[in-house]
Amino acid sequence: MKTNISLLLSFACLLLTACKTDDVTMEETIISDPLIINEVLYDPSNVALDGDANGDGKYSQEQDEFIEFVNTTDKALDVSGYKIFDATGLTSNVPVHVFPAGSIIQSRKALVVFGGGTPTGNFGGAVVQTSTTGNLSLNNEVDFITVTDAAGVTVATFDIGPLSNNPNEAFTRNPDVTGGFVQHSSLGSSLFSPGKKNNGSNF
């Protein structure tokens, strides 16, 4: 009888261990926020070419605005059909940008959407797009960015309101991907780093 009880206890322990292992595995596969907004330039500097974020040799308040996204997962992320709205566009259901077919962000890599212009440079190897409307329409004071997936589900947001102090530079996460937003120049001399980490290195 003791032997049978011992065997039963051992078997129960094995089952518990297996269940615990399965729980851990499930938790590890659950990914929150696969796509995150890592950097936003809604107010490019108008001093000479300090605000030329897209690198085309011209300053444009509308064209040099950008939003940098990062795929936080271990797999390529297809964002085809995703949409970006500013606050006004969300109300009227008119996006400022629709990600075209074939918009793929590789694992732990970035995608940058500029307001317009002719982005020039490698931008850390990031996927680079320009707004399908020619303007991201980001206000310098109160505005709200909403990103929806192809099914219309909200997947990322950015509230300009609390950060609206006309900084003439980008707001970036520090540390990248996981941190809160800070003014870019507080981390060094650069005013922005589209497609790259805030220290200028590649993702």
PDB file of N, CA, C and O in Angstrom, residues 59-100:
ATOM      1  N   TYR A  59      14.224  71.327 -45.960  1.00  0.00           N
ATOM      2  CA  TYR A  59      13.415  71.322 -44.743  1.00  0.00           C
ATOM      3  C   TYR A  59      11.955  71.500 -45.120  1.00  0.00           C
ATOM      4  O   TYR A  59      11.601  72.379 -45.904  1.00  0.00           O
ATOM      5  N   SER A  60      11.116  70.640 -44.574  1.00  0.00           N
ATOM      6  CA  SER A  60       9.676  70.770 -44.759  1.00  0.00           C
ATOM      7  C   SER A  60       8.989  70.299 -43.501  1.00  0.00           C
ATOM      8  O   SER A  60       9.176  69.151 -43.085  1.00  0.00           O
ATOM      9  N   GLN A  61       8.210  71.172 -42.909  1.00  0.00           N
ATOM     10  CA  GLN A  61       7.500  70.821 -41.678  1.00  0.00           C
ATOM     11  C   GLN A  61       6.660  69.560 -41.860  1.00  0.00           C
ATOM     12  O   GLN A  61       6.657  68.674 -41.014  1.00  0.00           O
ATOM     13  N   GLU A  62       5.991  69.461 -43.005  1.00  0.00           N
ATOM     14  CA  GLU A  62       5.107  68.322 -43.241  1.00  0.00           C
ATOM     15  C   GLU A  62       5.881  67.075 -43.665  1.00  0.00           C
ATOM     16  O   GLU A  62       5.633  65.967 -43.179  1.00  0.00           O
ATOM     17  N   GLN A  63       6.839  67.241 -44.590  1.00  0.00           N
ATOM     18  CA  GLN A  63       7.521  66.080 -45.151  1.00  0.00           C
ATOM     19  C   GLN A  63       8.521  65.443 -44.189  1.00  0.00           C
ATOM     20  O   GLN A  63       8.776  64.235 -44.269  1.00  0.00           O
ATOM     21  N   ASP A  64       9.106  66.228 -43.280  1.00  0.00           N
ATOM     22  CA  ASP A  64      10.123  65.693 -42.372  1.00  0.00           C
ATOM     23  C   ASP A  64       9.545  65.090 -41.099  1.00  0.00           C
ATOM     24  O   ASP A  64      10.281  64.492 -40.303  1.00  0.00           O
ATOM     25  N   GLU A  65       8.262  65.232 -40.888  1.00  0.00           N
ATOM     26  CA  GLU A  65       7.644  64.521 -39.766  1.00  0.00           C
ATOM     27  C   GLU A  65       7.786  63.020 -40.005  1.00  0.00           C
ATOM     28  O   GLU A  65       7.765  62.553 -41.141  1.00  0.00           O
ATOM     29  N   PHE A  66       7.929  62.259 -38.926  1.00  0.00           N
ATOM     30  CA  PHE A  66       7.989  60.803 -39.104  1.00  0.00           C
ATOM     31  C   PHE A  66       7.525  60.067 -37.863  1.00  0.00           C
ATOM     32  O   PHE A  66       7.515  60.605 -36.745  1.00  0.00           O
ATOM     33  N   ILE A  67       7.164  58.808 -38.088  1.00  0.00           N
ATOM     34  CA  ILE A  67       6.843  57.872 -37.012  1.00  0.00           C
ATOM     35  C   ILE A  67       7.690  56.633 -37.244  1.00  0.00           C
ATOM     36  O   ILE A  67       7.701  56.088 -38.346  1.00  0.00           O
ATOM     37  N   GLU A  68       8.393  56.200 -36.213  1.00  0.00           N
ATOM     38  CA  GLU A  68       9.229  55.001 -36.309  1.00  0.00           C
ATOM     39  C   GLU A  68       8.564  53.867 -35.539  1.00  0.00           C
ATOM     40  O   GLU A  68       8.209  54.017 -34.366  1.00  0.00           O
ATOM     41  N   PHE A  69       8.404  52.741 -36.228  1.00  0.00           N
ATOM     42  CA  PHE A  69       7.810  51.546 -35.633  1.00  0.00           C
ATOM     43  C   PHE A  69       8.870  50.462 -35.479  1.00  0.00           C
ATOM     44  O   PHE A  69       9.804  50.387 -36.279  1.00  0.00           O
ATOM     45  N   VAL A  70       8.713  49.604 -34.476  1.00  0.00           N
ATOM     46  CA  VAL A  70       9.618  48.471 -34.285  1.00  0.00           C
ATOM     47  C   VAL A  70       8.801  47.202 -34.090  1.00  0.00           C
ATOM     48  O   VAL A  70       7.816  47.187 -33.337  1.00  0.00           O
ATOM     49  N   ASN A  71       9.199  46.161 -34.786  1.00  0.00           N
ATOM     50  CA  ASN A  71       8.623  44.832 -34.612  1.00  0.00           C
ATOM     51  C   ASN A  71       9.318  44.182 -33.421  1.00  0.00           C
ATOM     52  O   ASN A  71      10.505  43.868 -33.482  1.00  0.00           O
ATOM     53  N   THR A  72       8.603  43.970 -32.345  1.00  0.00           N
ATOM     54  CA  THR A  72       9.206  43.456 -31.113  1.00  0.00           C
ATOM     55  C   THR A  72       9.252  41.929 -31.051  1.00  0.00           C
ATOM     56  O   THR A  72       9.733  41.371 -30.077  1.00  0.00           O
ATOM     57  N   THR A  73       8.754  41.265 -32.087  1.00  0.00           N
ATOM     58  CA  THR A  73       8.641  39.808 -32.042  1.00  0.00           C
ATOM     59  C   THR A  73       9.846  39.122 -32.675  1.00  0.00           C
ATOM     60  O   THR A  73      10.715  39.758 -33.264  1.00  0.00           O
ATOM     61  N   ASP A  74       9.857  37.810 -32.558  1.00  0.00           N
ATOM     62  CA  ASP A  74      10.922  36.994 -33.145  1.00  0.00           C
ATOM     63  C   ASP A  74      10.622  36.582 -34.579  1.00  0.00           C
ATOM     64  O   ASP A  74      11.372  35.809 -35.173  1.00  0.00           O
ATOM     65  N   LYS A  75       9.505  37.050 -35.121  1.00  0.00           N
ATOM     66  CA  LYS A  75       9.122  36.688 -36.481  1.00  0.00           C
ATOM     67  C   LYS A  75       8.854  37.947 -37.297  1.00  0.00           C
ATOM     68  O   LYS A  75       8.558  39.012 -36.748  1.00  0.00           O
ATOM     69  N   ALA A  76       8.950  37.806 -38.615  1.00  0.00           N
ATOM     70  CA  ALA A  76       8.606  38.917 -39.491  1.00  0.00           C
ATOM     71  C   ALA A  76       7.141  39.294 -39.280  1.00  0.00           C
ATOM     72  O   ALA A  76       6.295  38.432 -39.043  1.00  0.00           O
ATOM     73  N   LEU A  77       6.847  40.574 -39.344  1.00  0.00           N
ATOM     74  CA  LEU A  77       5.496  41.069 -39.095  1.00  0.00           C
ATOM     75  C   LEU A  77       4.967  41.740 -40.356  1.00  0.00           C
ATOM     76  O   LEU A  77       5.567  42.687 -40.869  1.00  0.00           O
ATOM     77  N   ASP A  78       3.859  41.241 -40.864  1.00  0.00           N
ATOM     78  CA  ASP A  78       3.235  41.800 -42.062  1.00  0.00           C
ATOM     79  C   ASP A  78       2.251  42.883 -41.632  1.00  0.00           C
ATOM     80  O   ASP A  78       1.237  42.596 -40.992  1.00  0.00           O
ATOM     81  N   VAL A  79       2.545  44.133 -41.980  1.00  0.00           N
ATOM     82  CA  VAL A  79       1.665  45.240 -41.595  1.00  0.00           C
ATOM     83  C   VAL A  79       0.902  45.789 -42.807  1.00  0.00           C
ATOM     84  O   VAL A  79       0.383  46.905 -42.767  1.00  0.00           O
ATOM     85  N   SER A  80       0.833  45.005 -43.860  1.00  0.00           N
ATOM     86  CA  SER A  80       0.063  45.406 -45.036  1.00  0.00           C
ATOM     87  C   SER A  80      -1.378  45.711 -44.631  1.00  0.00           C
ATOM     88  O   SER A  80      -2.012  44.926 -43.913  1.00  0.00           O
ATOM     89  N   GLY A  81      -1.879  46.835 -45.077  1.00  0.00           N
ATOM     90  CA  GLY A  81      -3.257  47.199 -44.762  1.00  0.00           C
ATOM     91  C   GLY A  81      -3.447  47.900 -43.436  1.00  0.00           C
ATOM     92  O   GLY A  81      -4.558  48.360 -43.131  1.00  0.00           O
ATOM     93  N   TYR A  82      -2.392  47.990 -42.640  1.00  0.00           N
ATOM     94  CA  TYR A  82      -2.486  48.760 -41.395  1.00  0.00           C
ATOM     95  C   TYR A  82      -2.691  50.239 -41.764  1.00  0.00           C
ATOM     96  O   TYR A  82      -2.288  50.687 -42.843  1.00  0.00           O
ATOM     97  N   LYS A  83      -3.286  50.991 -40.841  1.00  0.00           N
ATOM     98  CA  LYS A  83      -3.570  52.399 -41.110  1.00  0.00           C
ATOM     99  C   LYS A  83      -3.111  53.279 -39.947  1.00  0.00           C
ATOM    100  O   LYS A  83      -3.153  52.856 -38.786  1.00  0.00           O
ATOM    101  N   ILE A  84      -2.673  54.489 -40.296  1.00  0.00           N
ATOM    102  CA  ILE A  84      -2.308  55.485 -39.291  1.00  0.00           C
ATOM    103  C   ILE A  84      -3.316  56.626 -39.365  1.00  0.00           C
ATOM    104  O   ILE A  84      -3.601  57.145 -40.451  1.00  0.00           O
ATOM    105  N   PHE A  85      -3.837  57.012 -38.208  1.00  0.00           N
ATOM    106  CA  PHE A  85      -4.778  58.121 -38.127  1.00  0.00           C
ATOM    107  C   PHE A  85      -4.237  59.193 -37.188  1.00  0.00           C
ATOM    108  O   PHE A  85      -3.647  58.871 -36.145  1.00  0.00           O
ATOM    109  N   ASP A  86      -4.444  60.459 -37.531  1.00  0.00           N
ATOM    110  CA  ASP A  86      -4.297  61.494 -36.528  1.00  0.00           C
ATOM    111  C   ASP A  86      -5.673  61.632 -35.868  1.00  0.00           C
ATOM    112  O   ASP A  86      -6.619  60.909 -36.206  1.00  0.00           O
ATOM    113  N   ALA A  87      -5.800  62.547 -34.899  1.00  0.00           N
ATOM    114  CA  ALA A  87      -7.063  62.637 -34.147  1.00  0.00           C
ATOM    115  C   ALA A  87      -8.236  62.979 -35.049  1.00  0.00           C
ATOM    116  O   ALA A  87      -9.316  62.375 -34.954  1.00  0.00           O
ATOM    117  N   THR A  88      -8.035  63.929 -35.957  1.00  0.00           N
ATOM    118  CA  THR A  88      -9.112  64.332 -36.857  1.00  0.00           C
ATOM    119  C   THR A  88      -9.482  63.200 -37.804  1.00  0.00           C
ATOM    120  O   THR A  88     -10.659  62.919 -38.039  1.00  0.00           O
ATOM    121  N   GLY A  89      -8.465  62.537 -38.343  1.00  0.00           N
ATOM    122  CA  GLY A  89      -8.707  61.442 -39.282  1.00  0.00           C
ATOM    123  C   GLY A  89      -9.429  60.269 -38.646  1.00  0.00           C
ATOM    124  O   GLY A  89     -10.229  59.594 -39.306  1.00  0.00           O
ATOM    125  N   LEU A  90      -9.154  60.018 -37.378  1.00  0.00           N
ATOM    126  CA  LEU A  90      -9.818  58.912 -36.695  1.00  0.00           C
ATOM    127  C   LEU A  90     -11.314  59.181 -36.571  1.00  0.00           C
ATOM    128  O   LEU A  90     -12.134  58.284 -36.752  1.00  0.00           O
ATOM    129  N   THR A  91     -11.640  60.444 -36.292  1.00  0.00           N
ATOM    130  CA  THR A  91     -13.047  60.821 -36.168  1.00  0.00           C
ATOM    131  C   THR A  91     -13.790  60.658 -37.489  1.00  0.00           C
ATOM    132  O   THR A  91     -14.937  60.193 -37.530  1.00  0.00           O
ATOM    133  N   SER A  92     -13.106  61.028 -38.575  1.00  0.00           N
ATOM    134  CA  SER A  92     -13.748  60.971 -39.889  1.00  0.00           C
ATOM    135  C   SER A  92     -13.446  59.684 -40.645  1.00  0.00           C
ATOM    136  O   SER A  92     -13.888  59.503 -41.779  1.00  0.00           O
ATOM    137  N   ASN A  93     -12.663  58.788 -39.999  1.00  0.00           N
ATOM    138  CA  ASN A  93     -12.265  57.512 -40.599  1.00  0.00           C
ATOM    139  C   ASN A  93     -11.485  57.702 -41.899  1.00  0.00           C
ATOM    140  O   ASN A  93     -11.657  56.959 -42.866  1.00  0.00           O
ATOM    141  N   VAL A  94     -10.605  58.720 -41.890  1.00  0.00           N
ATOM    142  CA  VAL A  94      -9.743  58.979 -43.047  1.00  0.00           C
ATOM    143  C   VAL A  94      -8.284  58.881 -42.571  1.00  0.00           C
ATOM    144  O   VAL A  94      -7.786  59.780 -41.893  1.00  0.00           O
ATOM    145  N   PRO A  95      -7.577  57.809 -42.894  1.00  0.00           N
ATOM    146  CA  PRO A  95      -6.192  57.646 -42.433  1.00  0.00           C
ATOM    147  C   PRO A  95      -5.234  58.586 -43.143  1.00  0.00           C
ATOM    148  O   PRO A  95      -5.466  58.984 -44.291  1.00  0.00           O
ATOM    149  N   VAL A  96      -4.142  58.930 -42.467  1.00  0.00           N
ATOM    150  CA  VAL A  96      -3.095  59.734 -43.104  1.00  0.00           C
ATOM    151  C   VAL A  96      -2.101  58.837 -43.829  1.00  0.00           C
ATOM    152  O   VAL A  96      -1.328  59.308 -44.662  1.00  0.00           O
ATOM    153  N   HIS A  97      -2.126  57.542 -43.506  1.00  0.00           N
ATOM    154  CA  HIS A  97      -1.254  56.592 -44.198  1.00  0.00           C
ATOM    155  C   HIS A  97      -1.866  55.203 -44.143  1.00  0.00           C
ATOM    156  O   HIS A  97      -2.389  54.778 -43.112  1.00  0.00           O
ATOM    157  N   VAL A  98      -1.785  54.515 -45.289  1.00  0.00           N
ATOM    158  CA  VAL A  98      -2.181  53.108 -45.364  1.00  0.00           C
ATOM    159  C   VAL A  98      -0.956  52.320 -45.803  1.00  0.00           C
ATOM    160  O   VAL A  98      -0.376  52.600 -46.860  1.00  0.00           O
ATOM    161  N   PHE A  99      -0.542  51.348 -44.998  1.00  0.00           N
ATOM    162  CA  PHE A  99       0.631  50.543 -45.342  1.00  0.00           C
ATOM    163  C   PHE A  99       0.308  49.700 -46.573  1.00  0.00           C
ATOM    164  O   PHE A  99      -0.648  48.919 -46.566  1.00  0.00           O
ATOM    165  N   PRO A 100       1.104  49.846 -47.629  1.00  0.00           N
ATOM    166  CA  PRO A 100       0.810  49.107 -48.865  1.00  0.00           C
ATOM    167  C   PRO A 100       1.086  47.618 -48.727  1.00  0.00           C
ATOM    168  O   PRO A 100       1.752  47.172 -47.791  1.00  0.00           O
TER     169      PRO A 100
END
